[in-house]
Short mmCIF file of C-alpha atoms and ligand atoms in Angstrom, two decimals:
data_model
loop_
_atom_site.label_atom_id
_atom_site.label_comp_id
_atom_site.label_asym_id
_atom_site.label_seq_id
_atom_site.Cartn_x
_atom_site.Cartn_y
_atom_site.Cartn_z
CA UNK A 9 44.00 133.63 292.59
CA UNK A 10 44.94 129.99 292.24
CA UNK A 11 47.10 128.39 294.89
CA UNK A 12 50.69 127.40 294.34
CA UNK A 13 50.81 125.16 291.25
CA UNK A 14 53.48 122.66 290.36
CA UNK A 15 55.76 123.45 287.41
CA UNK A 16 54.09 120.62 285.50
CA UNK A 17 50.62 122.09 286.10
CA UNK A 18 51.79 125.53 285.00
CA UNK A 19 53.26 124.09 281.80
CA UNK A 20 49.99 122.28 281.09
CA UNK A 21 48.04 125.46 281.71
CA UNK A 22 50.26 127.41 279.36
CA UNK A 23 49.99 124.78 276.66
CA UNK A 24 46.22 124.81 276.92
CA UNK A 25 45.69 128.57 277.06
CA UNK A 26 48.50 130.43 275.35
CA UNK A 27 49.35 130.48 271.64
CA UNK A 28 52.94 129.66 270.93
CA UNK A 29 54.15 130.16 267.35
CA UNK A 30 55.53 126.93 265.99
CA UNK A 31 58.77 126.58 264.06
CA UNK A 32 58.06 124.52 260.95
CA UNK A 33 61.29 122.55 261.33
CA UNK A 34 60.15 121.34 264.77
CA UNK A 35 56.89 120.10 263.28
CA UNK A 36 58.48 118.07 260.48
CA UNK A 37 59.48 114.41 260.53
CA UNK A 38 62.35 113.17 258.30
CA UNK A 39 59.95 112.25 255.46
CA UNK A 40 58.35 115.71 255.59
CA UNK A 41 61.75 117.38 255.51
CA UNK A 42 62.50 115.51 252.31
CA UNK A 43 59.26 116.82 250.81
CA UNK A 44 60.17 120.36 251.86
CA UNK A 45 63.53 120.17 250.08
CA UNK A 46 62.02 118.42 247.06
CA UNK A 47 59.35 121.07 246.66
CA UNK A 48 62.01 123.78 246.82
CA UNK A 49 63.74 122.31 243.75
CA UNK A 50 60.52 122.57 241.71
CA UNK A 51 60.07 126.12 242.93
CA UNK A 52 63.58 127.16 241.88
CA UNK A 53 62.83 125.81 238.41
CA UNK A 54 59.75 128.03 238.26
CA UNK A 55 61.72 131.09 239.38
CA UNK A 56 64.29 130.52 236.64
CA UNK A 57 61.80 129.98 233.86
CA UNK A 58 59.37 132.76 234.84
CA UNK A 59 61.17 136.03 235.54
CA UNK A 60 58.55 138.18 233.85
CA UNK A 61 54.74 138.06 233.77
CA UNK A 62 54.78 136.90 230.13
CA UNK A 63 57.22 134.11 230.92
CA UNK A 64 55.13 133.14 233.96
CA UNK A 65 52.01 132.89 231.78
CA UNK A 66 53.88 130.68 229.30
CA UNK A 67 55.13 128.44 232.11
CA UNK A 68 51.70 128.23 233.75
CA UNK A 69 49.99 127.44 230.44
CA UNK A 70 52.46 124.63 229.69
CA UNK A 71 51.98 123.25 233.22
CA UNK A 72 48.18 123.49 232.87
CA UNK A 73 48.17 121.63 229.55
CA UNK A 74 50.33 118.88 231.01
CA UNK A 75 47.86 118.52 233.88
CA UNK A 76 44.90 118.23 231.50
CA UNK A 77 43.49 121.78 231.68
CA UNK A 78 41.83 122.96 228.46
CA UNK A 79 41.67 126.44 226.97
CA UNK A 80 38.09 127.45 227.86
CA UNK A 81 37.74 129.52 224.69
CA UNK A 82 38.09 126.31 222.65
CA UNK A 83 36.77 123.61 225.02
CA UNK A 84 33.37 121.95 224.63
CA UNK A 85 33.29 120.21 228.00
CA UNK A 86 35.43 118.88 230.81
CA UNK A 87 36.33 119.76 234.37
CA UNK A 88 39.63 121.65 234.12
CA UNK A 89 39.99 124.90 232.24
CA UNK A 90 42.28 127.85 231.78
CA UNK A 91 42.11 131.23 230.14
CA UNK A 92 44.83 133.71 229.22
CA UNK A 93 44.37 137.47 229.21
CA UNK A 94 46.73 139.25 226.78
CA UNK A 95 49.63 136.93 227.59
CA UNK A 96 50.12 138.66 230.95
CA UNK A 97 47.57 137.12 233.25
CA UNK A 98 46.05 133.64 233.39
CA UNK A 99 43.40 131.78 235.37
CA UNK A 100 42.98 128.04 236.01
CA UNK A 101 39.89 126.30 237.37
CA UNK A 102 38.88 122.81 238.43
CA UNK A 103 35.11 122.47 238.55
CA UNK A 104 33.63 121.32 241.84
CA UNK A 105 30.63 119.14 242.64
CA UNK A 106 28.65 122.07 244.06
CA UNK A 107 27.04 124.48 241.59
CA UNK A 108 29.13 127.52 240.71
CA UNK A 109 26.52 129.97 241.97
CA UNK A 110 27.36 128.80 245.48
CA UNK A 111 30.85 130.26 245.04
CA UNK A 112 34.41 129.23 244.27
CA UNK A 113 37.58 128.85 246.31
CA UNK A 114 39.85 131.45 244.77
CA UNK A 115 43.59 131.85 245.23
CA UNK A 116 44.80 135.07 243.61
CA UNK A 117 48.50 135.79 243.26
CA UNK A 118 50.49 138.15 241.06
CA UNK A 119 53.18 137.36 238.52
CA UNK A 120 54.70 140.79 237.91
CA UNK A 121 57.70 141.91 239.96
CA UNK A 122 59.62 145.14 240.52
CA UNK A 123 62.10 145.76 237.69
CA UNK A 124 63.37 148.30 235.18
CA UNK A 125 61.36 148.73 231.99
CA UNK A 126 62.93 150.17 228.84
CA UNK A 127 61.56 153.52 227.76
CA UNK A 128 60.14 153.67 224.24
CA UNK A 129 63.14 155.61 222.85
CA UNK A 130 65.80 153.93 224.94
CA UNK A 131 68.92 153.75 222.78
CA UNK A 132 71.65 156.40 222.95
CA UNK A 133 75.38 156.85 223.13
CA UNK A 134 77.28 158.92 225.66
CA UNK A 135 81.05 159.30 225.98
CA UNK A 136 81.60 156.51 223.45
CA UNK A 137 79.44 153.99 225.33
CA UNK A 138 75.97 152.74 224.39
CA UNK A 139 73.07 152.74 226.86
CA UNK A 140 69.39 152.03 227.25
CA UNK A 141 67.11 154.42 229.16
CA UNK A 142 64.82 152.76 231.70
CA UNK A 143 61.83 153.63 233.86
CA UNK A 144 61.54 151.65 237.06
CA UNK A 145 58.43 149.54 237.64
CA UNK A 146 57.15 149.04 241.18
CA UNK A 147 58.82 149.87 244.48
CA UNK A 148 62.58 149.52 244.21
CA UNK A 149 65.55 150.83 246.14
CA UNK A 150 67.40 152.25 243.16
CA UNK A 151 70.91 151.68 244.50
CA UNK A 152 70.30 147.92 244.61
CA UNK A 153 70.28 147.88 240.81
CA UNK A 154 73.69 149.44 240.32
CA UNK A 155 76.93 147.60 239.56
CA UNK A 156 75.41 144.16 239.20
CA UNK A 157 74.81 141.79 236.27
CA UNK A 158 71.46 142.34 234.60
CA UNK A 159 69.51 140.41 231.99
CA UNK A 160 67.14 141.56 229.27
CA UNK A 161 63.77 139.81 228.90
CA UNK A 162 60.96 141.04 226.74
CA UNK A 163 58.85 141.19 223.65
CA UNK A 164 59.23 143.32 220.54
CA UNK A 165 56.56 143.71 217.86
CA UNK A 166 58.41 144.38 214.63
CA UNK A 167 57.48 146.56 211.66
CA UNK A 168 56.67 143.54 209.50
CA UNK A 169 54.12 142.25 212.05
CA UNK A 170 56.35 139.49 213.41
CA UNK A 171 57.37 139.40 217.03
CA UNK A 172 60.53 138.63 218.91
CA UNK A 173 61.05 137.30 222.42
CA UNK A 174 64.28 138.55 223.94
CA UNK A 175 66.01 136.54 226.65
CA UNK A 176 69.65 137.55 227.07
CA UNK A 177 71.91 137.33 230.11
CA UNK A 178 70.78 134.09 231.75
CA UNK A 179 72.95 131.45 230.09
CA UNK A 180 76.68 131.26 230.88
CA UNK A 181 77.39 131.91 227.20
CA UNK A 182 75.33 135.10 227.15
CA UNK A 183 76.70 138.54 227.87
CA UNK A 184 75.08 140.46 230.73
CA UNK A 185 74.30 144.15 231.07
CA UNK A 186 74.86 146.56 233.93
CA UNK A 187 74.31 150.01 235.37
CA UNK A 188 77.55 151.63 236.49
CA UNK A 189 77.89 153.24 239.91
CA UNK A 190 80.13 156.06 241.07
CA UNK A 191 83.41 155.17 242.72
CA UNK A 192 83.44 155.91 246.49
CA UNK A 193 86.41 158.24 246.05
CA UNK A 194 84.24 160.74 244.19
CA UNK A 195 80.85 159.97 245.70
CA UNK A 196 81.02 162.34 248.67
CA UNK A 197 78.92 165.20 247.32
CA UNK A 198 77.03 163.33 244.59
CA UNK A 199 75.82 160.53 246.89
CA UNK A 200 77.27 160.13 250.39
CA UNK A 201 76.14 163.45 251.87
CA UNK A 202 72.63 163.22 250.40
CA UNK A 203 69.51 161.47 251.61
CA UNK A 204 69.29 158.01 250.02
CA UNK A 205 66.04 159.01 248.29
CA UNK A 206 67.85 161.91 246.60
CA UNK A 207 71.24 160.32 246.00
CA UNK A 208 70.05 157.84 243.40
CA UNK A 209 68.06 159.19 240.47
CA UNK A 210 65.72 157.26 238.20
CA UNK A 211 67.18 159.01 235.16
CA UNK A 212 70.59 157.62 236.02
CA UNK A 213 69.39 154.00 235.85
CA UNK A 214 70.83 153.65 232.33
CA UNK A 215 71.87 150.20 231.21
CA UNK A 216 75.29 149.80 229.58
CA UNK A 217 74.95 147.60 226.49
CA UNK A 218 77.96 148.25 224.24
CA UNK A 219 81.22 150.02 223.43
CA UNK A 220 82.27 149.06 219.89
CA UNK A 221 82.32 151.77 217.20
CA UNK A 222 81.78 151.50 213.46
CA UNK A 223 83.17 153.68 210.66
CA UNK A 224 85.85 156.22 211.60
CA UNK A 225 86.01 159.28 213.83
CA UNK A 226 84.10 161.30 211.20
CA UNK A 227 81.10 158.95 211.60
CA UNK A 228 78.28 160.50 213.60
CA UNK A 229 77.04 158.50 216.63
CA UNK A 230 79.26 155.61 215.54
CA UNK A 231 78.73 153.61 218.74
CA UNK A 232 74.95 153.80 218.62
CA UNK A 233 75.01 153.00 214.91
CA UNK A 234 77.19 149.94 215.53
CA UNK A 235 74.65 148.75 218.11
CA UNK A 236 71.74 149.33 215.73
CA UNK A 237 73.64 147.33 213.11
CA UNK A 238 74.16 144.52 215.63
CA UNK A 239 70.47 144.51 216.59
CA UNK A 240 69.42 144.42 212.94
CA UNK A 241 71.88 141.70 211.97
CA UNK A 242 71.08 139.56 215.03
CA UNK A 243 67.35 140.11 215.44
CA UNK A 244 66.14 142.02 212.38
CA UNK A 245 65.29 144.95 214.66
CA UNK A 246 65.21 148.61 213.70
CA UNK A 247 65.12 151.45 216.24
CA UNK A 248 61.43 152.20 215.76
CA UNK A 249 60.55 148.59 216.67
CA UNK A 250 61.46 149.44 220.26
CA UNK A 251 58.45 151.75 220.43
CA UNK A 252 56.22 148.68 220.24
CA UNK A 253 58.07 146.61 222.79
CA UNK A 254 57.94 145.66 226.44
CA UNK A 255 61.49 144.97 227.50
CA UNK A 256 62.29 144.32 231.13
CA UNK A 257 65.66 144.56 232.82
CA UNK A 258 65.91 142.00 235.63
CA UNK A 259 68.75 140.70 237.80
CA UNK A 260 70.73 138.05 235.87
CA UNK A 261 71.21 134.59 237.30
CA UNK A 262 69.40 131.64 238.75
CA UNK A 263 67.65 131.08 242.07
CA UNK A 264 70.13 129.80 244.66
CA UNK A 265 70.13 127.98 247.96
CA UNK A 266 71.26 130.28 250.74
CA UNK A 267 73.25 129.15 253.78
CA UNK A 268 75.46 126.13 254.42
CA UNK A 269 72.41 124.17 255.53
CA UNK A 270 70.59 125.19 252.30
CA UNK A 271 67.37 125.91 254.17
CA UNK A 272 66.69 129.23 252.44
CA UNK A 273 66.21 130.29 248.82
CA UNK A 274 67.55 133.55 247.44
CA UNK A 275 66.21 134.85 244.14
CA UNK A 276 64.75 137.76 242.24
CA UNK A 277 60.95 137.96 241.99
CA UNK A 278 59.89 135.75 244.91
CA UNK A 279 57.28 138.44 245.58
CA UNK A 280 55.01 137.00 244.39
CA UNK A 281 56.23 133.98 242.48
CA UNK A 282 56.53 132.05 245.72
CA UNK A 283 52.75 132.24 246.20
CA UNK A 284 51.99 131.91 242.47
CA UNK A 285 54.01 128.70 242.31
CA UNK A 286 52.43 127.26 245.46
CA UNK A 287 48.95 128.05 244.07
CA UNK A 288 49.87 126.48 240.73
CA UNK A 289 51.13 123.25 242.28
CA UNK A 290 48.05 123.13 244.51
CA UNK A 291 45.52 123.64 241.70
CA UNK A 292 47.42 121.16 239.53
CA UNK A 293 46.80 118.44 242.11
CA UNK A 294 43.11 118.99 242.77
CA UNK A 295 41.02 116.09 241.46
CA UNK A 296 37.30 116.45 242.23
CA UNK A 297 36.78 119.22 244.76
CA UNK A 298 33.44 119.95 246.38
CA UNK A 299 33.82 123.63 245.59
CA UNK A 300 35.30 124.87 242.31
CA UNK A 301 38.98 125.72 242.69
CA UNK A 302 40.13 128.82 240.85
CA UNK A 303 43.72 130.02 240.68
CA UNK A 304 44.20 133.52 239.33
CA UNK A 305 47.62 134.81 238.31
CA UNK A 306 47.51 138.52 237.78
CA UNK A 307 49.74 141.26 236.35
CA UNK A 308 50.30 144.91 237.39
CA UNK A 309 50.05 144.42 241.17
CA UNK A 310 53.31 146.23 241.76
CA UNK A 311 52.01 149.39 240.08
CA UNK A 312 48.58 149.50 241.70
CA UNK A 313 46.65 146.79 239.81
CA UNK A 314 45.49 149.15 237.05
CA UNK A 315 45.55 148.19 233.39
CA UNK A 316 43.71 145.55 231.40
CA UNK A 317 45.82 142.71 232.82
CA UNK A 318 45.71 143.88 236.45
CA UNK A 319 43.39 142.90 239.30
CA UNK A 320 41.14 145.90 238.65
CA UNK A 321 40.30 144.58 235.18
CA UNK A 322 37.25 142.31 234.81
CA UNK A 323 39.22 139.20 233.90
CA UNK A 324 38.02 137.24 236.93
CA UNK A 325 34.39 138.05 236.08
CA UNK A 326 34.96 137.13 232.47
CA UNK A 327 36.50 133.74 233.29
CA UNK A 328 33.82 133.00 235.88
CA UNK A 329 31.13 133.81 233.30
CA UNK A 330 32.82 131.36 230.91
CA UNK A 331 32.73 128.70 233.62
CA UNK A 332 29.03 129.32 234.24
CA UNK A 333 28.37 129.01 230.54
CA UNK A 334 30.31 125.80 230.04
CA UNK A 335 28.60 124.13 233.01
CA UNK A 336 25.22 125.07 231.59
CA UNK A 337 24.39 127.08 234.66
CA UNK A 338 22.64 130.36 234.11
CA UNK A 339 25.25 132.75 232.74
CA UNK A 340 23.44 136.01 233.41
CA UNK A 341 24.53 138.87 235.62
CA UNK A 342 22.66 137.59 238.67
CA UNK A 343 24.32 134.16 238.62
CA UNK A 344 27.73 135.72 238.12
CA UNK A 345 27.23 138.13 241.01
CA UNK A 346 25.97 135.35 243.27
CA UNK A 347 28.94 133.19 242.43
CA UNK A 348 31.48 135.92 243.17
CA UNK A 349 29.62 137.19 246.23
CA UNK A 350 29.53 133.68 247.74
CA UNK A 351 33.18 132.95 246.99
CA UNK A 352 36.08 132.72 249.40
CA UNK A 353 39.49 134.02 248.44
CA UNK A 354 43.04 133.88 249.62
CA UNK A 355 44.94 136.89 248.39
CA UNK A 356 48.16 134.97 247.91
CA UNK A 357 50.91 137.48 248.47
CA UNK A 358 54.07 137.65 250.50
CA UNK A 359 54.56 139.54 253.73
CA UNK A 360 57.73 140.87 255.28
CA UNK A 361 59.54 138.73 257.81
CA UNK A 362 61.06 140.25 260.94
CA UNK A 363 64.37 141.68 259.76
CA UNK A 364 67.09 140.80 262.29
CA UNK A 365 69.04 144.00 261.56
CA UNK A 366 66.05 146.35 261.49
CA UNK A 367 63.81 144.98 264.20
CA UNK A 368 62.82 148.54 265.08
CA UNK A 369 60.53 148.81 262.04
CA UNK A 370 58.48 145.84 263.21
CA UNK A 371 56.27 145.23 266.22
CA UNK A 372 57.79 141.97 267.32
CA UNK A 373 54.68 140.34 268.74
CA UNK A 374 52.86 140.71 265.45
CA UNK A 375 55.62 140.41 262.86
CA UNK A 376 55.95 137.27 260.76
CA UNK A 377 59.13 135.27 261.26
CA UNK A 378 61.22 133.25 258.85
CA UNK A 379 60.59 129.55 259.49
CA UNK A 380 57.26 129.88 261.29
CA UNK A 381 55.06 128.86 258.39
CA UNK A 382 52.62 130.44 255.99
CA UNK A 383 51.58 133.93 257.09
CA UNK A 384 48.00 135.12 257.49
CA UNK A 385 47.62 138.89 257.30
CA UNK A 386 44.25 140.23 258.44
CA UNK A 387 44.86 143.74 257.22
CA UNK A 388 47.39 145.77 255.24
CA UNK A 389 47.17 149.48 254.37
CA UNK A 390 48.74 152.46 256.11
CA UNK A 391 47.77 155.35 258.37
CA UNK A 392 45.13 153.42 260.33
CA UNK A 393 44.48 150.45 258.01
CA UNK A 394 43.68 152.92 255.22
CA UNK A 395 43.21 151.16 251.87
CA UNK A 396 42.96 147.72 253.43
CA UNK A 397 40.12 145.24 252.93
CA UNK A 398 40.58 144.04 256.55
CA UNK A 399 39.35 140.43 256.60
CA UNK A 400 36.27 139.37 258.60
CA UNK A 401 36.85 137.55 261.88
CA UNK A 402 34.35 134.87 260.78
CA UNK A 403 36.51 134.13 257.75
CA UNK A 404 39.70 134.11 259.80
CA UNK A 405 38.03 131.55 262.04
CA UNK A 406 37.33 129.30 259.05
CA UNK A 407 40.88 129.48 257.71
CA UNK A 408 42.45 129.02 261.14
CA UNK A 409 40.30 125.94 261.75
CA UNK A 410 41.13 124.55 258.31
CA UNK A 411 44.88 125.06 258.71
CA UNK A 412 44.91 123.53 262.19
CA UNK A 413 42.94 120.51 260.98
CA UNK A 414 45.24 120.08 257.98
CA UNK A 415 48.44 120.45 260.04
CA UNK A 416 49.51 123.56 258.19
CA UNK A 417 52.02 125.48 260.29
CA UNK A 418 50.82 129.08 260.13
CA UNK A 419 51.54 132.41 261.73
CA UNK A 420 50.12 135.90 261.58
CA UNK A 421 51.90 138.98 260.27
CA UNK A 422 51.55 142.65 259.50
CA UNK A 423 53.41 145.01 257.22
CA UNK A 424 55.64 146.73 259.77
CA UNK A 425 54.74 148.55 262.94
CA UNK A 426 52.04 151.22 263.03
CA UNK A 427 52.79 154.34 260.96
CA UNK A 428 56.19 153.01 259.91
CA UNK A 429 55.12 152.76 256.25
CA UNK A 430 52.74 150.22 254.81
CA UNK A 431 51.41 148.84 251.57
CA UNK A 432 48.63 146.81 250.05
CA UNK A 433 47.79 143.73 248.02
CA UNK A 434 45.10 142.74 245.53
CA UNK A 435 42.83 141.62 248.41
CA UNK A 436 40.71 144.76 248.17
CA UNK A 437 40.08 144.25 244.45
CA UNK A 438 38.70 140.77 245.15
CA UNK A 439 36.67 142.20 248.06
CA UNK A 440 34.89 144.49 245.57
CA UNK A 441 32.77 141.48 244.58
CA UNK A 442 31.65 140.97 248.17
CA UNK A 443 33.59 137.73 248.59
CA UNK A 444 35.48 136.79 251.74
CA UNK A 445 39.17 137.52 251.31
CA UNK A 446 42.24 137.11 253.45
CA UNK A 447 45.91 137.78 252.70
CA UNK A 448 47.88 134.59 253.05
CA UNK A 449 51.43 133.97 251.83
CA UNK A 450 55.10 133.41 252.48
CA UNK A 451 57.21 135.76 254.63
CA UNK A 452 60.29 137.21 252.90
CA UNK A 453 63.47 138.97 253.90
CA UNK A 454 64.88 141.64 251.52
CA UNK A 455 61.48 141.99 249.87
CA UNK A 456 61.53 143.88 246.54
CA UNK A 457 65.30 143.55 246.31
CA UNK A 458 67.10 141.78 243.45
CA UNK A 459 67.73 138.86 245.85
CA UNK A 460 64.75 138.12 248.07
CA UNK A 461 65.02 135.45 250.75
CA UNK A 462 62.45 132.82 251.74
CA UNK A 463 62.59 129.73 253.94
CA UNK A 464 62.01 126.39 252.25
CA UNK A 465 59.89 125.44 255.27
CA UNK A 466 57.57 128.43 254.79
CA UNK A 467 57.41 127.85 251.03
CA UNK A 468 56.23 124.29 251.62
CA UNK A 469 53.67 125.36 254.24
CA UNK A 470 52.30 127.94 251.82
CA UNK A 471 51.70 125.20 249.29
CA UNK A 472 50.22 122.91 251.96
CA UNK A 473 47.89 125.69 253.12
CA UNK A 474 46.70 126.44 249.58
CA UNK A 475 46.13 122.74 248.89
CA UNK A 476 44.03 122.44 252.06
CA UNK A 477 42.08 125.53 251.01
CA UNK A 478 41.29 124.17 247.56
CA UNK A 479 40.18 120.88 249.11
CA UNK A 480 37.88 122.59 251.61
CA UNK A 481 34.14 123.05 251.11
MN1 MN B 521 53.34 141.05 246.25
MN1 MN B 522 55.45 143.59 245.98
#
């Protein structure tokens, strides 16, 4: 036992020994605050132009070209390259001074988001109204998609071989679409007395798209026919074209500042565009790193990372092999394995922030908080870390040291308290290669909702953290 210490001594002791999470706003000077708000404007622009994975790839490619990255499938030499996989995932790299076989610094984020996809035979009429059938993609709370303006984004491959990009519901001049909900007066048995998981059915997520008839009351399916006529006249589409389409229903509208002080951003798709954008800005700035910087933007995370554009595909290997080839390093299997095995990755994905109204689902001492910086998550999973890649302490030590040195305000987080639920990220699919990997991203409120919330301070610290990572050895 120590003797009686003065208050000053006790404060010094605490400062030296205990970790106190730091609020980003307290760490920022006036010039930094300006940067935080400036960065948020760029980010909102990204959110508005990249609501789907295809749109994100287009945006990222345009950004890459502007920053001097070359398509690696066409390039002869250089230092900055990109590659696109089926228009739904993309990777950017800036070659480092060290040989590739000694590993890359990888930041892997995802550019798909929960939404409603059209089924392949979506169009029908019911009670003189025209609808589209949907199948939800990723983890949604179905009721959040009812009675709100929706937009249609997607791609249709037509019979004649041409293709069409649809983008309707975002401009003020555009119409929007919606899914109707039951009035409260009649919802008692159909909804109110049921469990939420049973009250809202996937097969009732039908999008209202029209109500004008053609012909007269002898005409069969005159509302659907009128819609088909509209689609043909406007876009040259016939019904069968929808079989070869990927059309996504997303919340209509732009990203917005939230709160009188405008310190938060509310928008659809911030999981994981907030990390994707931070990684993009960071890789766009890298000049001549010691270690090769690689930013991977992947599709299909929200449905388990399967599919040829998801994290379980071999796109990362393929791009890394291209890099080995273009640098003249040995491009064989051994070199590729060594490179990936020696790499360090940040799995750039969001985590949940402590929800002020549902604090009971979190364990407060380990939950991420809005405004406390970029969030490091050692493990995800559920039922005893099941399905998590669980980062190595040695690697956590490196990242912690790096962030402290680079004045990145960071915090730790977890996905809810033990056995409350859980989830995963693409970290484990990067870990397959034997590389170090740690989840690191922005905390969100209302995650997976049509209007997710993030703090501008945390968004900026995410970018600052990623930039420091790319600049590290
Ligand atoms: Mn995510
Ligand atoms: Mn998600």
